[in-house]
Amino acid sequence: MLNAIRGWKVRHWIRLCSNQAEDLLRTTVFAVSSGHGVSGVAVIRVTGPETSQAVRLMTKTNSLPKPRYASLKKIYQPSTGDIIDKGLILWFPGPHSFTGEDLAEFHVHGGSAVIEGMLTSLQEVDGLYPAMAGDFTRRAFENGKLDLTEVEGLGDLIHAQTEAQRKQAIRQMDGHLSQMYKKWSKSLLKCVADIEATIDFSEDIIEDGIIENVQDTVTGIAKEVRNHLEDRRKGQRPAAIVSPVEGTTRDVVETAVNIGGYPVLFSDTAGIRPSLDPVEKEGIKRAKSRISTADFVLLVHDLSKYNVSNMDSLLESTVKMLSKHKDDDMELHYDENIDYLIVLNKADLVSNKMALQMKEILANKGMDVCIISCESGDGIENLTKLLSEKMKDICGDPVIGNPSITQTRHRFHLTEALKSLEMFVKMANDGFEDHDLVLGAEELRIALGEFSRITGNIGTEDILDVIFRDFCIGK
């Protein structure tokens, strides 16, 4: 057993010292893909040029299973001939597999002894090495089965915790995002070719209006990129909701909640009211700071403290909560950019008629209002429905329109591309009088390079490790 562990570590060390793409594709790797721990079934994946040999040795047969069919086989340890388990084997010959190369899956019982026996047996096969994190998906990328945006979509799907995240990840994994970027790249590539032709050949050969056509195309692409960057939807980022409640809260208490399939971060803060207590004043300061950065604000009022005749005090309290200023001595200004909902709580302490009258007064002033009772639970379902609709508005429907930007690197490359596109448009508007046409072509090449870096067509080696390191072993 000690020798087996030592052999495993030596092979893993060799893999660490030889991690270039060309070396990666020459090796055959294996790993448990179904997660760790005892389970009913464990899935062990093998991929690479020696996969077929591993299947033959561990099934003691000269023939391979029928491709893409589950075959029930006895599985043996090559060195001793002992039976490890009886399980299903799936054989996917390359290039028609997830990785684009020969791939096999062993579906065995999920006990620790069986898994250990399988891994020990696989390492006995010449040319097989333990997989590193993301090896299988990286091979799929290197073999052209996935581009980088699809790889990231797969990673998002694995880590998705809500329905909206799952839907969005599925769209990205299916290539919706890369199709849009590739469409821009294809159009831009044509523009670069036309500009290069104009530079390299005499004007007699080039059709009239080429530069104008390129300018129109680039202007259109720049507009689409700008709209994509300015999309109000937040992608995967959780929407932050602040709920100021008058009381003894001194610090910000946060909890993550699934609202309508969207991951929402609730921040419960100190209530905003006049106070001489230095600790509470600090809590109020933090509350107003959190309000200024929130995507949506819940302003919770105690309904029992107001009536139809003193609604002005409730309105004044609302304005104070939304004020840009933290100092009560300064003139208060309502920040119209803050999206909020007034929640009138403790409806169980007032009559239904009184509550509806107060709601109507606020609604007539253009305020969104919801009446609830945390004590009885009345109105909570309606509040949840309102929040779900608001989250859909903030984050967007993941199955409608263009996919949202979910990766920081996408935004960076798109921003850089937009700078170059806008620079070319500026040069074109100047008639290239003060700019050489060659410089304009270079701006288009830069933009094209930024698009290509998103999908992984060029210049990707420096970001591959960052992307794949978040994948688990066996994926």
Coordinates of C-alpha atoms in Angstrom, one line a residue:
M1 CA 0.0 0.0 0.0
L2 CA 2.9 2.4 0.8
N3 CA 4.5 1.7 -2.6
A4 CA 1.1 2.5 -4.2
I5 CA 0.9 5.8 -2.5
R6 CA 4.5 6.6 -3.2
G7 CA 4.0 5.8 -6.9
W8 CA 0.9 8.0 -7.0
K9 CA 2.8 10.9 -5.6
V10 CA 5.7 10.5 -8.0
R11 CA 3.3 10.4 -11.0
H12 CA 1.4 13.4 -9.7
W13 CA 4.7 15.3 -9.3
I14 CA 5.6 14.5 -12.9
R15 CA 2.3 15.9 -14.0
L16 CA 3.0 19.1 -12.1
C17 CA 6.3 19.5 -13.8
S18 CA 4.9 18.9 -17.2
N19 CA 1.7 21.0 -17.6
Q20 CA 2.0 22.6 -21.0
A21 CA -0.9 22.0 -23.4
E22 CA 1.1 19.8 -25.7
D23 CA 2.3 17.6 -22.8
L24 CA -1.2 17.5 -21.4
L25 CA -2.7 16.0 -24.5
R26 CA 0.0 13.3 -24.7
T27 CA -0.8 11.9 -21.3
T28 CA -3.7 9.8 -20.1
V29 CA -5.3 10.9 -16.9
F30 CA -7.9 9.5 -14.5
A31 CA -10.0 10.8 -11.6
V32 CA -13.2 10.3 -9.6
S33 CA -15.7 12.6 -11.2
S34 CA -18.7 12.0 -9.0
G35 CA -17.3 13.7 -5.9
H36 CA -15.8 12.3 -2.7
G37 CA -17.3 10.4 0.1
V38 CA -19.3 7.2 0.3
S39 CA -22.1 6.9 -2.2
G40 CA -24.3 4.4 -4.0
V41 CA -22.3 4.9 -7.3
A42 CA -19.0 6.4 -8.0
V43 CA -17.9 7.5 -11.5
I44 CA -14.3 7.3 -12.5
R45 CA -13.2 8.9 -15.7
V46 CA -10.2 8.1 -17.9
T47 CA -9.2 10.1 -20.9
G48 CA -6.2 10.1 -23.3
P49 CA -4.4 7.9 -25.8
E50 CA -3.9 5.0 -23.3
T51 CA -7.6 4.8 -22.3
S52 CA -8.4 1.8 -24.5
Q53 CA -5.5 -0.1 -23.1
A54 CA -6.7 0.6 -19.5
V55 CA -10.2 -0.7 -20.4
R56 CA -8.8 -3.9 -21.9
L57 CA -6.5 -4.6 -19.0
M58 CA -9.1 -4.0 -16.3
T59 CA -11.8 -6.0 -18.0
K60 CA -9.4 -8.8 -19.2
T61 CA -10.8 -8.6 -22.7
N62 CA -9.3 -7.8 -26.1
S63 CA -12.3 -6.0 -27.4
L64 CA -13.7 -2.6 -26.3
P65 CA -17.3 -2.1 -25.2
K66 CA -19.8 -0.8 -27.8
P67 CA -19.4 3.0 -28.0
R68 CA -21.8 5.1 -26.0
Y69 CA -23.6 2.0 -24.5
A70 CA -23.4 0.9 -20.9
S71 CA -21.7 -2.5 -20.6
L72 CA -21.8 -4.5 -17.4
K73 CA -18.4 -6.0 -16.8
K74 CA -16.2 -7.5 -14.0
I75 CA -13.4 -5.1 -13.3
Y76 CA -10.0 -6.6 -12.3
Q77 CA -6.8 -5.3 -10.7
P78 CA -4.1 -5.7 -13.5
S79 CA -1.2 -6.7 -11.2
T80 CA -3.0 -9.4 -9.2
G81 CA -6.0 -10.4 -11.3
D82 CA -8.3 -9.9 -8.3
I83 CA -11.9 -8.7 -8.9
I84 CA -12.4 -5.1 -7.7
D85 CA -16.1 -4.8 -8.5
K86 CA -18.7 -5.5 -11.1
G87 CA -19.9 -2.3 -12.7
L88 CA -20.9 -0.4 -15.9
I89 CA -18.3 0.8 -18.4
L90 CA -19.0 3.4 -21.0
W91 CA -16.6 3.8 -23.9
F92 CA -16.5 7.1 -25.9
P93 CA -13.9 6.9 -28.7
G94 CA -12.4 10.3 -29.8
P95 CA -13.1 12.7 -31.2
H96 CA -16.8 12.1 -30.3
S97 CA -16.4 12.5 -26.6
F98 CA -16.5 15.3 -24.0
T99 CA -12.7 15.8 -24.2
G100 CA -12.4 15.1 -27.9
E101 CA -10.2 12.1 -27.3
D102 CA -10.7 8.5 -26.1
L103 CA -12.6 8.6 -22.9
A104 CA -14.0 5.9 -20.6
E105 CA -16.2 5.9 -17.5
F106 CA -16.2 3.2 -14.9
H107 CA -19.5 3.3 -12.9
V108 CA -18.8 1.3 -9.7
H109 CA -20.1 1.0 -6.2
G110 CA -19.2 4.1 -4.2
G111 CA -17.5 2.5 -1.2
S112 CA -14.1 3.8 -0.2
A113 CA -12.5 0.4 -0.6
V114 CA -13.8 0.0 -4.2
I115 CA -12.7 3.5 -5.2
E116 CA -9.3 3.1 -3.7
G117 CA -8.9 -0.2 -5.5
M118 CA -9.9 1.4 -8.8
L119 CA -7.5 4.3 -8.4
T120 CA -4.7 2.0 -7.4
S121 CA -5.3 -0.3 -10.4
L122 CA -5.5 2.6 -12.9
Q123 CA -2.1 3.9 -11.7
E124 CA -0.6 0.5 -12.4
V125 CA -1.4 1.0 -16.1
D126 CA 1.6 2.4 -18.0
G127 CA 1.0 6.0 -19.2
L128 CA -1.8 6.8 -16.8
Y129 CA -1.5 9.7 -14.3
P130 CA -3.8 11.2 -11.7
A131 CA -5.8 14.1 -13.2
M132 CA -5.3 17.6 -11.9
A133 CA -8.1 20.1 -11.4
G134 CA -9.9 20.9 -14.6
D135 CA -7.9 18.5 -16.7
F136 CA -10.9 17.0 -18.5
T137 CA -12.5 20.4 -19.3
R138 CA -9.1 21.8 -20.4
R139 CA -8.7 18.9 -22.8
A140 CA -12.1 19.7 -24.2
F141 CA -11.0 23.3 -24.8
E142 CA -7.6 22.3 -26.3
N143 CA -9.4 19.9 -28.7
G144 CA -11.9 22.5 -29.8
K145 CA -14.9 21.0 -28.1
L146 CA -15.5 24.1 -26.0
D147 CA -14.4 27.7 -26.2
L148 CA -13.5 29.7 -23.1
T149 CA -16.9 31.2 -22.6
E150 CA -18.5 27.8 -22.7
V151 CA -15.9 26.5 -20.3
E152 CA -16.8 29.3 -17.9
G153 CA -20.4 28.5 -18.4
L154 CA -19.8 24.9 -17.4
G155 CA -18.0 26.2 -14.3
D156 CA -20.9 28.5 -13.5
L157 CA -23.3 25.6 -13.9
I158 CA -21.3 23.4 -11.4
H159 CA -21.3 26.2 -8.9
A160 CA -24.9 27.4 -9.5
Q161 CA -27.0 27.6 -6.4
T162 CA -30.3 29.1 -7.7
E163 CA -32.6 28.5 -10.7
A164 CA -31.7 31.8 -12.4
Q165 CA -27.9 31.0 -12.1
R166 CA -28.5 27.5 -13.6
K167 CA -30.5 28.9 -16.5
Q168 CA -27.9 31.5 -17.2
A169 CA -25.0 29.1 -17.0
I170 CA -26.8 26.6 -19.4
R171 CA -27.2 29.4 -22.0
Q172 CA -23.5 30.3 -21.7
M173 CA -22.4 26.7 -21.8
D174 CA -24.5 26.2 -24.9
G175 CA -22.5 28.9 -26.7
H176 CA -25.0 31.8 -26.7
L177 CA -22.4 34.3 -25.4
S178 CA -19.6 33.1 -27.6
Q179 CA -21.9 33.3 -30.7
M180 CA -22.4 37.0 -30.1
Y181 CA -18.7 37.6 -29.6
K182 CA -17.8 35.5 -32.6
K183 CA -20.3 37.4 -34.7
W184 CA -18.6 40.7 -33.8
S185 CA -15.2 39.1 -34.5
K186 CA -16.2 37.9 -37.9
S187 CA -17.6 41.3 -38.9
L188 CA -14.4 43.0 -37.5
L189 CA -12.2 40.6 -39.3
K190 CA -13.8 41.6 -42.6
C191 CA -13.3 45.2 -41.7
V192 CA -9.6 44.6 -41.1
A193 CA -9.3 42.7 -44.4
D194 CA -10.9 45.6 -46.2
I195 CA -8.6 48.2 -44.6
E196 CA -5.6 46.1 -45.3
A197 CA -6.6 45.8 -49.0
T198 CA -7.0 49.5 -49.2
I199 CA -3.5 50.0 -47.7
D200 CA -1.8 47.3 -49.8
F201 CA -3.4 47.9 -53.2
S202 CA -3.9 50.8 -55.4
E203 CA -7.2 52.8 -55.2
D204 CA -8.0 51.7 -58.8
I205 CA -8.5 48.1 -57.6
I206 CA -10.5 48.9 -54.5
E207 CA -14.2 49.6 -54.7
D208 CA -15.5 53.0 -53.8
G209 CA -17.0 53.4 -50.4
I210 CA -14.9 50.7 -48.6
I211 CA -13.8 53.0 -45.8
E212 CA -17.3 54.3 -45.3
N213 CA -18.7 50.8 -45.1
V214 CA -16.1 49.8 -42.6
Q215 CA -16.9 52.9 -40.6
D216 CA -20.6 52.0 -40.5
T217 CA -19.9 48.4 -39.5
V218 CA -17.4 49.5 -36.7
T219 CA -19.9 52.1 -35.5
G220 CA -22.6 49.4 -35.2
I221 CA -20.3 47.0 -33.4
A222 CA -19.2 49.7 -31.0
K223 CA -22.9 50.5 -30.2
E224 CA -23.7 46.8 -29.5
V225 CA -20.6 46.4 -27.3
R226 CA -21.6 49.6 -25.4
N227 CA -25.1 48.4 -24.9
H228 CA -23.8 45.0 -23.7
L229 CA -21.5 46.7 -21.2
E230 CA -24.2 49.0 -20.0
D231 CA -26.8 46.2 -19.6
R232 CA -28.6 46.9 -16.4
R233 CA -28.7 43.2 -15.5
K234 CA -26.1 42.2 -13.1
G235 CA -25.4 38.7 -14.3
Q236 CA -24.4 36.4 -11.4
R237 CA -23.8 39.1 -8.9
P238 CA -26.3 38.9 -6.0
A239 CA -28.6 41.9 -5.7
A240 CA -28.1 43.7 -2.3
I241 CA -31.2 44.7 -0.5
V242 CA -31.1 46.9 2.6
S243 CA -33.9 46.7 5.2
P244 CA -33.6 49.6 7.7
V245 CA -35.7 48.7 10.8
E246 CA -36.0 51.0 13.8
G247 CA -34.8 49.2 16.8
T248 CA -31.6 48.1 18.5
T249 CA -29.6 46.9 15.5
R250 CA -26.2 48.5 15.7
D251 CA -24.3 46.6 13.0
V252 CA -25.1 45.3 9.5
V253 CA -26.4 41.7 9.7
E254 CA -26.3 39.9 6.3
T255 CA -27.9 36.7 5.0
A256 CA -28.1 35.2 1.6
V257 CA -31.6 34.2 0.4
N258 CA -33.0 32.6 -2.8
I259 CA -35.7 35.0 -4.1
G260 CA -37.5 33.8 -7.2
G261 CA -34.4 31.8 -8.3
Y262 CA -32.0 34.8 -7.8
P263 CA -29.3 34.9 -5.1
V264 CA -30.1 37.9 -2.9
L265 CA -28.0 39.3 -0.1
F266 CA -30.2 40.9 2.6
S267 CA -28.5 43.4 4.8
D268 CA -30.4 44.2 8.0
T269 CA -29.2 47.6 9.3
A270 CA -29.9 50.0 12.1
G271 CA -33.0 52.0 11.9
I272 CA -32.5 55.6 10.8
R273 CA -33.7 58.0 13.5
P274 CA -32.3 60.9 15.7
S275 CA -30.0 59.5 18.3
L276 CA -27.4 60.7 20.8
D277 CA -26.0 57.2 21.4
P278 CA -22.5 57.1 19.7
V279 CA -22.8 53.4 19.1
E280 CA -26.2 53.7 17.5
K281 CA -25.0 56.7 15.5
E282 CA -22.3 54.6 14.0
G283 CA -24.9 51.9 13.1
I284 CA -27.0 54.6 11.4
K285 CA -23.9 55.8 9.5
R286 CA -23.3 52.3 8.3
A287 CA -26.9 51.9 7.3
K288 CA -26.9 55.0 5.2
S289 CA -23.6 53.9 3.6
R290 CA -25.2 50.5 2.7
I291 CA -28.3 52.2 1.3
S292 CA -26.1 54.2 -1.1
T293 CA -24.6 51.0 -2.6
A294 CA -27.7 48.8 -2.5
D295 CA -29.5 47.7 -5.7
F296 CA -32.9 47.8 -3.9
V297 CA -34.0 49.2 -0.5
L298 CA -36.8 48.0 1.8
L299 CA -37.9 50.9 4.0
V300 CA -39.7 49.2 6.9
H301 CA -42.1 51.4 9.0
D302 CA -44.1 50.5 12.1
L303 CA -47.7 51.0 10.9
S304 CA -49.0 51.3 14.4
K305 CA -47.1 54.6 15.0
Y306 CA -48.9 56.4 12.2
N307 CA -52.4 57.3 11.2
V308 CA -54.0 59.2 8.3
S309 CA -53.5 62.6 10.0
N310 CA -49.7 62.3 10.6
M311 CA -48.6 60.8 7.3
D312 CA -46.2 63.8 6.8
S313 CA -43.9 62.4 9.6
L314 CA -43.8 59.0 7.8
L315 CA -42.9 60.8 4.5
E316 CA -40.2 62.8 6.3
S317 CA -38.8 59.6 7.8
T318 CA -38.7 58.1 4.3
V319 CA -36.8 61.1 2.9
K320 CA -34.3 60.9 5.7
M321 CA -33.6 57.3 5.0
L322 CA -33.0 58.0 1.3
S323 CA -31.1 61.2 1.8
K324 CA -27.6 61.5 0.4
H325 CA -26.5 63.3 3.5
K326 CA -25.7 61.6 6.8
D327 CA -25.7 64.7 9.0
D328 CA -29.2 65.5 10.4
D329 CA -28.2 69.2 10.6
M330 CA -27.7 69.5 6.8
E331 CA -30.5 70.0 4.3
L332 CA -32.0 66.7 3.2
H333 CA -32.2 65.8 -0.5
Y334 CA -34.0 62.7 -1.7
D335 CA -31.8 60.6 -3.9
E336 CA -34.1 59.7 -6.9
N337 CA -31.6 57.1 -8.1
I338 CA -32.4 54.7 -5.2
D339 CA -34.9 52.0 -6.0
Y340 CA -37.0 51.3 -3.0
L341 CA -40.2 49.7 -1.6
I342 CA -42.0 51.0 1.5
V343 CA -43.0 48.1 3.8
L344 CA -45.7 48.9 6.4
N345 CA -45.3 46.3 9.1
K346 CA -47.4 45.5 12.1
A347 CA -50.7 45.6 10.2
D348 CA -52.2 43.3 12.8
L349 CA -52.2 46.3 15.2
V350 CA -54.4 48.6 13.1
S351 CA -57.6 48.2 11.3
N352 CA -57.6 46.9 7.7
K353 CA -59.4 50.1 6.6
M354 CA -56.7 52.3 8.3
A355 CA -53.9 50.4 6.6
L356 CA -55.5 50.6 3.2
Q357 CA -56.1 54.4 3.6
M358 CA -52.4 55.0 4.5
K359 CA -51.2 52.8 1.6
E360 CA -53.4 54.8 -0.8
I361 CA -52.0 58.1 0.5
L362 CA -48.5 57.0 -0.2
A363 CA -49.3 55.4 -3.5
N364 CA -50.9 58.7 -4.7
K365 CA -47.5 60.3 -4.0
G366 CA -45.9 57.8 -6.4
M367 CA -44.5 55.5 -3.8
D368 CA -44.5 51.7 -4.0
V369 CA -46.0 50.3 -0.8
C370 CA -46.6 46.8 0.7
I371 CA -48.5 46.0 3.9
I372 CA -47.4 43.1 6.0
S373 CA -47.6 41.6 9.4
C374 CA -44.6 39.7 10.6
E375 CA -46.6 38.5 13.6
S376 CA -49.5 36.9 11.6
G377 CA -47.6 36.4 8.3
D378 CA -50.2 38.4 6.3
G379 CA -48.8 40.0 3.3
I380 CA -45.5 38.1 3.3
E381 CA -46.4 36.1 0.2
N382 CA -47.3 39.3 -1.7
L383 CA -44.0 40.9 -0.5
T384 CA -42.0 37.9 -1.8
K385 CA -43.8 38.1 -5.1
L386 CA -42.9 41.8 -5.4
L387 CA -39.3 41.1 -4.6
S388 CA -39.2 38.3 -7.1
E389 CA -40.4 40.6 -9.8
K390 CA -37.9 43.3 -8.8
M391 CA -35.0 40.8 -8.9
K392 CA -36.1 39.8 -12.4
D393 CA -36.0 43.4 -13.4
I394 CA -32.6 44.0 -11.8
C395 CA -30.9 40.8 -12.9
G396 CA -32.8 40.2 -16.1
D397 CA -34.5 37.0 -17.3
P398 CA -31.6 34.6 -18.0
V399 CA -33.5 33.0 -20.9
I400 CA -34.4 36.2 -22.7
G401 CA -32.2 38.5 -24.8
N402 CA -28.4 38.3 -24.9
P403 CA -26.6 36.5 -22.0
S404 CA -25.4 38.8 -19.2
I405 CA -21.7 39.4 -18.5
T406 CA -20.8 37.1 -15.7
Q407 CA -17.0 37.2 -15.7
T408 CA -14.8 40.2 -14.8
R409 CA -12.3 39.3 -17.6
H410 CA -15.1 39.6 -20.2
R411 CA -15.9 43.1 -19.1
F412 CA -12.2 44.1 -19.1
H413 CA -11.7 42.8 -22.7
L414 CA -14.9 44.3 -23.9
T415 CA -14.0 47.7 -22.4
E416 CA -10.6 47.6 -24.1
A417 CA -12.1 46.6 -27.4
L418 CA -14.6 49.4 -27.2
K419 CA -11.8 51.9 -26.6
S420 CA -10.2 50.8 -29.9
L421 CA -13.4 50.8 -31.8
E422 CA -14.3 54.3 -30.7
M423 CA -10.7 55.4 -31.6
F424 CA -11.2 54.1 -35.1
V425 CA -14.5 55.8 -35.4
K426 CA -13.0 59.1 -34.3
M427 CA -10.2 58.7 -36.9
A428 CA -12.7 57.9 -39.6
N429 CA -14.8 60.9 -38.7
D430 CA -11.7 63.0 -39.0
G431 CA -11.3 61.6 -42.5
F432 CA -8.0 60.0 -41.5
E433 CA -6.4 63.4 -42.3
D434 CA -4.5 63.5 -39.0
H435 CA -4.2 59.8 -38.7
D436 CA -2.5 57.2 -40.9
L437 CA -4.9 54.5 -42.1
V438 CA -2.4 52.0 -40.8
L439 CA -3.0 53.3 -37.3
G440 CA -6.8 52.8 -37.8
A441 CA -6.2 49.2 -39.0
E442 CA -4.1 48.6 -35.8
E443 CA -7.0 49.8 -33.6
L444 CA -9.3 47.3 -35.3
R445 CA -6.7 44.5 -34.8
I446 CA -6.5 45.4 -31.1
A447 CA -10.3 45.2 -30.8
L448 CA -10.3 41.9 -32.7
G449 CA -7.6 40.6 -30.3
E450 CA -9.7 41.5 -27.3
F451 CA -12.8 39.7 -28.6
S452 CA -10.6 36.6 -29.4
R453 CA -9.2 36.6 -25.9
I454 CA -12.7 36.2 -24.5
T455 CA -13.5 33.1 -26.6
G456 CA -9.9 31.8 -26.4
N457 CA -8.9 31.9 -30.0
I458 CA -5.7 33.8 -29.4
G459 CA -3.5 34.9 -26.5
T460 CA -5.0 32.6 -23.9
E461 CA -2.1 30.8 -22.3
D462 CA -1.7 33.4 -19.6
I463 CA -5.4 33.0 -18.4
L464 CA -5.9 29.3 -18.8
D465 CA -4.6 28.4 -15.4
V466 CA -6.8 31.0 -13.7
I467 CA -9.9 29.7 -15.4
F468 CA -9.3 25.9 -14.9
R469 CA -8.0 26.0 -11.4
D470 CA -11.6 26.5 -10.0
F471 CA -12.7 23.2 -11.5
C472 CA -12.8 20.2 -9.3
I473 CA -10.7 17.1 -9.8
G474 CA -12.3 14.8 -12.4
K475 CA -14.0 17.6 -14.3

